[in-house]
Short mmCIF file of C-alpha atoms and ligand atoms in Angstrom, two decimals:
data_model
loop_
_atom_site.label_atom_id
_atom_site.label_comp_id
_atom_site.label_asym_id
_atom_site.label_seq_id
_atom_site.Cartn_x
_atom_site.Cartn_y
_atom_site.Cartn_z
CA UNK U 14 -51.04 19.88 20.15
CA UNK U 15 -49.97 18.44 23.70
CA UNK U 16 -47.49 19.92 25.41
CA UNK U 17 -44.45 19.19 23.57
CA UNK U 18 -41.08 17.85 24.89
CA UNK U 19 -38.76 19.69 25.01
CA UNK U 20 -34.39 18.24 25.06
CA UNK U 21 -32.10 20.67 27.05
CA UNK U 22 -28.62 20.32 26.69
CA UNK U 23 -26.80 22.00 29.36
CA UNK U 24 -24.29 22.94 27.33
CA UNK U 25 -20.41 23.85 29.11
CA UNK U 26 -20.97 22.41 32.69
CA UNK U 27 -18.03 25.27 33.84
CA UNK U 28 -20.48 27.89 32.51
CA UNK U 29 -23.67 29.47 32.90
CA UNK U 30 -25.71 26.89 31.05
CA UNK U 31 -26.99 24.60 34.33
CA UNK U 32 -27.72 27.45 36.34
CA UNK U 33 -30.06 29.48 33.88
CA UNK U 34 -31.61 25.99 32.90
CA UNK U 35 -32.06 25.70 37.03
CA UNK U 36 -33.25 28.82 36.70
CA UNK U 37 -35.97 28.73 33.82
CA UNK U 38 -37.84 26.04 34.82
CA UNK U 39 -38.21 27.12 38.76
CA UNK U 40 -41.39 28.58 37.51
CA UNK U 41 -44.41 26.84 38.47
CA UNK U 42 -46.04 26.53 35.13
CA UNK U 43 -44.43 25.27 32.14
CA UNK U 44 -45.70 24.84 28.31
CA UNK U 45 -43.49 22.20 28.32
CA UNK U 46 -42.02 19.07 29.31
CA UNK U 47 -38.19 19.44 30.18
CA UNK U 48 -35.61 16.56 29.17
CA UNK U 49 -32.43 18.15 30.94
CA UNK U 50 -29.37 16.51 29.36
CA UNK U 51 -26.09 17.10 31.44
CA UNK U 52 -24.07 15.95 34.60
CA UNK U 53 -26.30 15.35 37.54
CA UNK U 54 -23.67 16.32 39.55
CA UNK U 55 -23.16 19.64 38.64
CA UNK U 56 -27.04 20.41 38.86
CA UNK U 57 -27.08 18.93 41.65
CA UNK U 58 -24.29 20.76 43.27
CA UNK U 59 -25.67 24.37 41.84
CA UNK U 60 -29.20 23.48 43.02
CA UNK U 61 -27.58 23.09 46.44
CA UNK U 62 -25.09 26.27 46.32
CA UNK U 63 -27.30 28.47 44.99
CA UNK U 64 -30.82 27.33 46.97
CA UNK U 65 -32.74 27.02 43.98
CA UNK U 66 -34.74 23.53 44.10
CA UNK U 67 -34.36 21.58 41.02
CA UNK U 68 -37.51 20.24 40.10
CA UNK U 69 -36.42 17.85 37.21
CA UNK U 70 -34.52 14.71 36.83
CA UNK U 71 -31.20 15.18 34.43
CA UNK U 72 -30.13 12.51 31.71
CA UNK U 73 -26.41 12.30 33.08
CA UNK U 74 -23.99 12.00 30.81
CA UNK U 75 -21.12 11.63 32.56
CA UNK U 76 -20.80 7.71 32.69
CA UNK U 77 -16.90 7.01 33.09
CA UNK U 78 -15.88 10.82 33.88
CA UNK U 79 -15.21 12.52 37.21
CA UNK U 80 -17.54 15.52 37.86
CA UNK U 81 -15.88 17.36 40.13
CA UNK U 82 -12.96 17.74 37.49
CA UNK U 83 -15.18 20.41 36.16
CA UNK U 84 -13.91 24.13 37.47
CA UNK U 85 -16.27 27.20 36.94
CA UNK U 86 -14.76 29.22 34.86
CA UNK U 87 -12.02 27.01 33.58
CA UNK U 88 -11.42 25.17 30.72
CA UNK U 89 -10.73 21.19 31.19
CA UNK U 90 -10.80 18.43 28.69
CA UNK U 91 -13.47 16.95 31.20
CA UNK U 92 -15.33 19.80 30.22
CA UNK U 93 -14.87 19.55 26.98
CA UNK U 94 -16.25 15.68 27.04
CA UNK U 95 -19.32 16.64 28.79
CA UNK U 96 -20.42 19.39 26.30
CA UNK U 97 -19.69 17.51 23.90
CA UNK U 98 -21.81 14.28 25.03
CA UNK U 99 -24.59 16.85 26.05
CA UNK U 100 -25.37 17.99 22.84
CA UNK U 101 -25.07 14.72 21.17
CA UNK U 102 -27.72 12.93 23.23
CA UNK U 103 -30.18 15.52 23.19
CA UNK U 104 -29.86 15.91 19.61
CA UNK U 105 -30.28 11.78 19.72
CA UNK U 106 -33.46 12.68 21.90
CA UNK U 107 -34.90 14.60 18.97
CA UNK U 108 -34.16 12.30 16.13
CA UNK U 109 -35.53 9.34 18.09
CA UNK U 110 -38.74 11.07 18.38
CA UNK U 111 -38.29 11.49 22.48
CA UNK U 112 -38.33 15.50 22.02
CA UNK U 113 -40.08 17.46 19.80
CA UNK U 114 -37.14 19.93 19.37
CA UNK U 115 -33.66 20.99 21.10
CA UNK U 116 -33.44 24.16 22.77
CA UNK U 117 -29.27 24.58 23.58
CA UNK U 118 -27.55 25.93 26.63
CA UNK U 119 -24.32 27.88 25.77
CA UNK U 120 -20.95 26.04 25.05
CA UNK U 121 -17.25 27.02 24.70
CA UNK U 122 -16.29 26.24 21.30
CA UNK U 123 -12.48 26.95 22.42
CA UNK U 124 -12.57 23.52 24.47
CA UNK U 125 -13.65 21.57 21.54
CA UNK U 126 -9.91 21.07 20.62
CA UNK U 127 -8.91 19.75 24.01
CA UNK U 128 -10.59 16.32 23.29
CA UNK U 129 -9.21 16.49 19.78
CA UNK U 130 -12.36 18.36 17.56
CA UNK U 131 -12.66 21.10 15.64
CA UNK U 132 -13.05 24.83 17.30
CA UNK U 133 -16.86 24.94 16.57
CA UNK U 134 -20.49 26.67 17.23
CA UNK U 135 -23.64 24.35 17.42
CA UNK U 136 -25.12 25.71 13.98
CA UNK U 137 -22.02 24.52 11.91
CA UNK U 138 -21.86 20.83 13.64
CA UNK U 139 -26.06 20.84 13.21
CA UNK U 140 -25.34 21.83 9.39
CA UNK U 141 -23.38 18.51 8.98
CA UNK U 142 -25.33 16.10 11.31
CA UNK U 143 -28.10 16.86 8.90
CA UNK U 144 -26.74 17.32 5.72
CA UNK U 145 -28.26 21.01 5.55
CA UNK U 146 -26.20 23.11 3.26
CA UNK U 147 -28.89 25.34 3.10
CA UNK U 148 -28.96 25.97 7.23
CA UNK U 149 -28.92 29.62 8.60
CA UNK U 150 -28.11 31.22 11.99
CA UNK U 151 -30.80 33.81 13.04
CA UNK U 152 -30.98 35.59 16.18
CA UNK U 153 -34.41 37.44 17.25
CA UNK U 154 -35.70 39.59 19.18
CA UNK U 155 -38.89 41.16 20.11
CA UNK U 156 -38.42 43.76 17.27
CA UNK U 157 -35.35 42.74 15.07
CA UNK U 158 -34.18 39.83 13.88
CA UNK U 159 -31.36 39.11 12.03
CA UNK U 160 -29.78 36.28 9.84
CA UNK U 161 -26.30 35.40 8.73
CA UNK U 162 -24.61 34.59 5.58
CA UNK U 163 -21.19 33.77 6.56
CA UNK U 164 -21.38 32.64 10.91
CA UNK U 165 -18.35 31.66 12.30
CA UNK U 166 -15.70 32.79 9.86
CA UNK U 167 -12.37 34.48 10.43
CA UNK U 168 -13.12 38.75 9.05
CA UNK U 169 -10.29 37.93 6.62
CA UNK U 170 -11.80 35.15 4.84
CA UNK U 171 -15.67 36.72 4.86
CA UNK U 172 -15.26 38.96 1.24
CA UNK U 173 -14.44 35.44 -0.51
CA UNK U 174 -17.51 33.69 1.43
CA UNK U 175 -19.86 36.15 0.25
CA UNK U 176 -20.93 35.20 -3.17
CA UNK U 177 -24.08 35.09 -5.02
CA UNK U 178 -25.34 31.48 -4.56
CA UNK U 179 -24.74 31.90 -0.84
CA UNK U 180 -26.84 35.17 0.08
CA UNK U 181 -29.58 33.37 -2.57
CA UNK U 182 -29.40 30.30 -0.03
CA UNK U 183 -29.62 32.34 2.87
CA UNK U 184 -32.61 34.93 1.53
CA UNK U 185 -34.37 31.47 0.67
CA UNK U 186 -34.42 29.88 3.58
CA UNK U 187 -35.55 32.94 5.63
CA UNK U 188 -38.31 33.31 3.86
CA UNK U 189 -39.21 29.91 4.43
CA UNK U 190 -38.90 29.81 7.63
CA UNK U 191 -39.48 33.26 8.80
CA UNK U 192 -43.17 31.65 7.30
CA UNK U 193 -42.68 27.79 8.98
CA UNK U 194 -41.53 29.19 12.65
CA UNK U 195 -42.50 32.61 12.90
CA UNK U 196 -45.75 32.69 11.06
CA UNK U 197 -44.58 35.85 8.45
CA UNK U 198 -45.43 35.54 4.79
CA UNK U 199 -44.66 38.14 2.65
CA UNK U 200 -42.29 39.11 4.50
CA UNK U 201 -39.57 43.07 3.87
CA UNK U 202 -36.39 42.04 4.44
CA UNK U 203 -33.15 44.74 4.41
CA UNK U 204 -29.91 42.93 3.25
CA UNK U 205 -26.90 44.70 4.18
CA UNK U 206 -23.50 45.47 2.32
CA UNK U 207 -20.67 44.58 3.17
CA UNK U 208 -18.23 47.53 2.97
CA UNK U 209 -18.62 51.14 4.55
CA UNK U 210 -21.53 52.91 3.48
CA UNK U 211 -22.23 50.28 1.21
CA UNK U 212 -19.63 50.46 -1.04
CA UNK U 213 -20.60 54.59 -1.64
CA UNK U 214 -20.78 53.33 -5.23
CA UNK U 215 -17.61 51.37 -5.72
CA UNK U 216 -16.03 53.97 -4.06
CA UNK U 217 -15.48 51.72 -0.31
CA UNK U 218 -15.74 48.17 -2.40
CA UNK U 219 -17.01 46.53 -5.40
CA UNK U 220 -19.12 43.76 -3.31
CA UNK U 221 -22.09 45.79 -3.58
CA UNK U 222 -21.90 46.62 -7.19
CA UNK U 223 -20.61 43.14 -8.43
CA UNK U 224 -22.50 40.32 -6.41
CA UNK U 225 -25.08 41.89 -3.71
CA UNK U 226 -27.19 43.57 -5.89
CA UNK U 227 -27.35 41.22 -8.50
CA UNK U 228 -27.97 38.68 -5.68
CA UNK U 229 -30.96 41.19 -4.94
CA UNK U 230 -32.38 41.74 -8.39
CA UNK U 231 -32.02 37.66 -9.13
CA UNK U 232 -33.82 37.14 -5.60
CA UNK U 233 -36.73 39.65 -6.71
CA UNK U 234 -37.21 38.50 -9.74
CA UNK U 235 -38.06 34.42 -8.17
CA UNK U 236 -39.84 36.04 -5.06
CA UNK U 237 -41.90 38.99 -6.03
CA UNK U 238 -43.64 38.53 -2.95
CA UNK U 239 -40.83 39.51 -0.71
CA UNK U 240 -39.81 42.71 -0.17
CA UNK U 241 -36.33 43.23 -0.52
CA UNK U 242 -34.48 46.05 -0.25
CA UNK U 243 -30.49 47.07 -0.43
CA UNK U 244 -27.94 47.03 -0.10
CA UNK U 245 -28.11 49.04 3.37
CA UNK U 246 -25.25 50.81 4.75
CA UNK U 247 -24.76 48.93 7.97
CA UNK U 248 -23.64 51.48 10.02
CA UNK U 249 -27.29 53.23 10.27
CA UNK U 250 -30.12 50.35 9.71
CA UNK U 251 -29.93 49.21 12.79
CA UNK U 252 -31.07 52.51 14.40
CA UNK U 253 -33.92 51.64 12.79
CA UNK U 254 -34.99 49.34 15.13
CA UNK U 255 -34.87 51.78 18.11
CA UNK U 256 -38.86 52.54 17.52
CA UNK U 257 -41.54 50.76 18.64
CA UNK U 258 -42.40 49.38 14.85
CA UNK U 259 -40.03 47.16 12.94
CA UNK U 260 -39.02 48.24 9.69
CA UNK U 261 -38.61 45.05 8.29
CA UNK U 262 -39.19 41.72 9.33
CA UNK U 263 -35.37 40.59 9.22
CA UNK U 264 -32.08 42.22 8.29
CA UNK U 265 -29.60 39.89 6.45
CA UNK U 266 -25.92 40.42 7.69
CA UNK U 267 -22.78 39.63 5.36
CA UNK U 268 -21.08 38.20 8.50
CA UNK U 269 -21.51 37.47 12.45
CA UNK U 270 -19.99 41.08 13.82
CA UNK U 271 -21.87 42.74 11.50
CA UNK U 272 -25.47 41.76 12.37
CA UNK U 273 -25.01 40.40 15.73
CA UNK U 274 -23.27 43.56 16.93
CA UNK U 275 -26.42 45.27 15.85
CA UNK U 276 -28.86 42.89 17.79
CA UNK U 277 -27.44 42.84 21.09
CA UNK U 278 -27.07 46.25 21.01
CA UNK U 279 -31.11 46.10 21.10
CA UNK U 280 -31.77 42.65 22.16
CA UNK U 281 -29.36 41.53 24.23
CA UNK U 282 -30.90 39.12 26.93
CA UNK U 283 -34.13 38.93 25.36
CA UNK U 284 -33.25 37.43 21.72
CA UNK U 285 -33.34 33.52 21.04
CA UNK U 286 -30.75 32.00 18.67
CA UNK U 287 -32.50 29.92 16.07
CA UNK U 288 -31.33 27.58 13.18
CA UNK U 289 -33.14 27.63 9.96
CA UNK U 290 -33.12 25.55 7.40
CA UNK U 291 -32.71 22.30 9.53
CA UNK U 292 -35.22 19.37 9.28
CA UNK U 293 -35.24 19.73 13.31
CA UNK U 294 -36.24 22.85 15.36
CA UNK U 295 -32.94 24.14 17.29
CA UNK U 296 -33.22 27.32 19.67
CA UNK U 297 -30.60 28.97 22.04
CA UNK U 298 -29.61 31.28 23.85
CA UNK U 299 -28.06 35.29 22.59
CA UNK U 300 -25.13 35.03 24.65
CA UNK U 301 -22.29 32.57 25.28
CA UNK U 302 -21.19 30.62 28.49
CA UNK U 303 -20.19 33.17 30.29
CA UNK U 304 -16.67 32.30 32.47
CA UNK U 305 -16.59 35.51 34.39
CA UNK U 306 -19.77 34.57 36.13
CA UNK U 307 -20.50 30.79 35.96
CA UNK U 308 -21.73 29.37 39.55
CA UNK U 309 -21.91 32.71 41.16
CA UNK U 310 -25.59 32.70 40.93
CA UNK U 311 -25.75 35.95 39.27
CA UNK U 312 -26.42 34.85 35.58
CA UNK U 313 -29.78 35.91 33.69
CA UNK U 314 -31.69 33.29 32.74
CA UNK U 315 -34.25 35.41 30.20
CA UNK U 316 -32.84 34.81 26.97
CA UNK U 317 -33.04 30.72 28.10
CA UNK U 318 -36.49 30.95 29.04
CA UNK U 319 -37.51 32.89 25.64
CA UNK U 320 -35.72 29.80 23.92
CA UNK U 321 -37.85 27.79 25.12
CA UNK U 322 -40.78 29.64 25.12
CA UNK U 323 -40.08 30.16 20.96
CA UNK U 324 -39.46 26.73 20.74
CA UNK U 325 -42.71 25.73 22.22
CA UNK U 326 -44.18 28.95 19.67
CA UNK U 327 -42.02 27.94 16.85
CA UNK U 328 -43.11 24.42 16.98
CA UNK U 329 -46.84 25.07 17.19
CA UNK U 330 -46.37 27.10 14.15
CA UNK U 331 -44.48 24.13 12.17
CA UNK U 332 -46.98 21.95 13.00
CA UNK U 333 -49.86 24.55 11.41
CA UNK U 334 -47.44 25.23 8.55
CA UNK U 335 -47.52 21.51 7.68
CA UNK U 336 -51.06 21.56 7.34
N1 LIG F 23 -25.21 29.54 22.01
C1 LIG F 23 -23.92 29.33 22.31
O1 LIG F 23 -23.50 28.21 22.54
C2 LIG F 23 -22.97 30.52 22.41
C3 LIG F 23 -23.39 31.82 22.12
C4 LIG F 23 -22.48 32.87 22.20
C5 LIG F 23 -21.17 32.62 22.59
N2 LIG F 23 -20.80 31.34 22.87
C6 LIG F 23 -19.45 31.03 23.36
O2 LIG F 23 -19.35 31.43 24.72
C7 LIG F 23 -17.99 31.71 25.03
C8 LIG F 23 -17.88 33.06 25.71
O3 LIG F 23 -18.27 34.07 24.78
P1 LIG F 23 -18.21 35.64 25.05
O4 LIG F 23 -17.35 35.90 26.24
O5 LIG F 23 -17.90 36.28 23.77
O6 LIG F 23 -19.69 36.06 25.36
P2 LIG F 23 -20.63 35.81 26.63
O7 LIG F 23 -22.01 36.08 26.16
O8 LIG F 23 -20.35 34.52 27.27
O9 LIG F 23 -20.21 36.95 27.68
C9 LIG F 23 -20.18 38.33 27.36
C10 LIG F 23 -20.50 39.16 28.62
O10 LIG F 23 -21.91 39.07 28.88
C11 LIG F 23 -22.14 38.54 30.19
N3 LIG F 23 -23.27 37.60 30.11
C12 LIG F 23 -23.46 36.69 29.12
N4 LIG F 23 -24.58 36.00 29.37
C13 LIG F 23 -25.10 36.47 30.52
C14 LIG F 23 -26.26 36.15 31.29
N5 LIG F 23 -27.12 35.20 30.91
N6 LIG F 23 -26.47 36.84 32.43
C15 LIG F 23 -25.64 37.80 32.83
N7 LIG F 23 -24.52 38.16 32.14
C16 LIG F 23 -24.26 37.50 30.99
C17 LIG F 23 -20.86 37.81 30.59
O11 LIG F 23 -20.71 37.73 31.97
C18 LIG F 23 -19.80 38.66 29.88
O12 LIG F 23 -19.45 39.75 30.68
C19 LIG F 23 -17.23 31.61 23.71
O13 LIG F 23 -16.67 30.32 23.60
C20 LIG F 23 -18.32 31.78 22.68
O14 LIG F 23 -17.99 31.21 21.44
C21 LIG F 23 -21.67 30.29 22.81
N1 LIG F 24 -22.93 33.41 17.10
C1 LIG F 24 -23.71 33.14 18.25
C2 LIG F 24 -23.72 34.31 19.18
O1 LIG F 24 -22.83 35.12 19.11
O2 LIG F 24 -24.62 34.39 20.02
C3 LIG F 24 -23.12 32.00 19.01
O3 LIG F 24 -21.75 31.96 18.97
C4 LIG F 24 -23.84 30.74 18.97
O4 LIG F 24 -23.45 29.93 17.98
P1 LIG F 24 -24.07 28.48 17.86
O5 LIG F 24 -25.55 28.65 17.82
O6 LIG F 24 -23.52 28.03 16.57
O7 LIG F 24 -23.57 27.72 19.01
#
């Protein structure tokens, strides 16, 4: 395979997003051609404040809008519009055949509703571009990775999200792709309950007892080449990980606290965000955009340049799969 092409979307121009892009790809030698999608201006700016040279050319997308509107750390409908015409372009990069997959700078989903949209993550808005009900957020790192079954989903609502034909969907398409991206077949995968101590026998919670397990048992029986074990109390898997040998190949996590507090406890600045069960390959970053330290030049670009190193990996791997 040639080098493939890789779309960047800069993500929230008042955050961190343009200066860890700046950042990754100031290294001489990359797997990959860049296609940065954002406002010139900003890079431009950032390149010039914080003397890093940008070596690329950016895809502006900020026809009809004032740059200098944008304020680091501070939300602005401006903002907002950029973000928002970032991802959509690069994304319009991949399905034109331009890139060969999108690797995703943080955004604020908070500013989403200042141009009149939805309060939203990328995953959920890539579920419904491509019609992917069966789409799952993963984050991994060098040792543990972790999927989702419910993502960004008030705590309240979760218990009434978690039902059978959703963990089924979301065991599925890990397995699937944990093969596709990440080259692991048979792979032992811990799924996690949902209340304390997993329930301590209907003691904590009947989740456990009434739709995990049989989600488990129905999953064995159409997989007996997985191994899947649980439901795990929460509270102690993770420790798991603290060893130099994973336990399991990826935990599954009734909802986003649950499993991502776990990984970034480990991970964090060296995982990659990555969205499975898509017909396009989507990485990101493990963190988010940052406010507190956008254009201060003190933002850590590693967990951007392992996105697009796995994106690079992951799409070598697809391409083998396919064979
Ligand atoms: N991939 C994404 O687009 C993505 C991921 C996570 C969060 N978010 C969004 O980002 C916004 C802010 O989220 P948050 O405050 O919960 O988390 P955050 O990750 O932005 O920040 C948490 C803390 O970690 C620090 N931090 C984060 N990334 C860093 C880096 N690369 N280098 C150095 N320090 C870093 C921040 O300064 C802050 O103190 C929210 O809107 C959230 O939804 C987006
Ligand atoms: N849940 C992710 C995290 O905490 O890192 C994050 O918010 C990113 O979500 P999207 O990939 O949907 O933007």
């Amino acid at each position: 395979m040639s080098r493939p092409i890789l779309a960047l979307s800069a993500g929230d121009p008042a955050g961190i997003g343009p200066e860890i892009i700046l950042k990754a790809l100031s290294t001489p030698h990359l797997e990959f051609e860049p296609l940065v999608v954002g406002s010139e201006e900003v890079f431009r700016h950032l390149s010039k404040k914080l003397g890093i040279q940008q070596s690329f050319e950016v895809l502006d997308v900020c026809e009809g809008l004032d740059p200098d509107a944008v304020l680091p750390g501070q939300a602005s409908a401006t903002s907002a519009e950029i973000q928002e015409r970032t991802f959509a372009q690069a994304l319009d990069l991949v399905d034109s055949g331009r890139a060969d997959a999108i690797v995703t700078a943080p955004w604020t989903k908070s500013l989403r509703p200042l141009i009149g949209l939805e309060a939203s993550g990328h995953t959920e808005i890539l579920a419904a571009r491509y019609n992917a009900p069966n789409h799952v957020m993963m984050l991994a790192g060098p040792r543990l990775r972790v999927a989702l079954v419910t993502t960004h989903l008030a705590l309240r609502a979760v218990p009434d999200a978690v039902v059978g034909p959703k963990i089924e969907r979301v065991v599925r398409t890990c397995v699937e792709d944990l093969a596709r991206f990440f080259g692991v077949t048979r792979p032992k995968i811990a799924m996690l309950g949902l209340n304390p101590h997993a329930g301590e026998n209907g003691h904590m919670g009947m989740e456990e007892i009434e739709t995990i397990t049989p989600a488990i048992e129905r999953l064995r029986a159409q997989m007996p080449d997985v191994a899947l074990s649980g439901p795990h109390p929460a509270d102690t898997l993770f420790a798991k990980f603290h060893g130099q040998e994973a336990p399991y190949d990826a935990v599954i996590a009734m909802y986003h606290d649950q499993g991502l507090v776990g990984l970034k406890s480990i991970h964090f600045g060296q995982a990659i965000n990555i969205t499975l069960g898509l017909p396009i390959l989507r990485t990101s970053v493990d963190h988010g955009s940052a406010w507190d330290i956008a254009w201060q030049g003190r933002a850590n670009a590693e967990s951007m340049r392992y996105a697009m190193d796995a994106a690079v990996e992951c799409a070598r791997l697809r391409s083998e799969y396919a064979r």
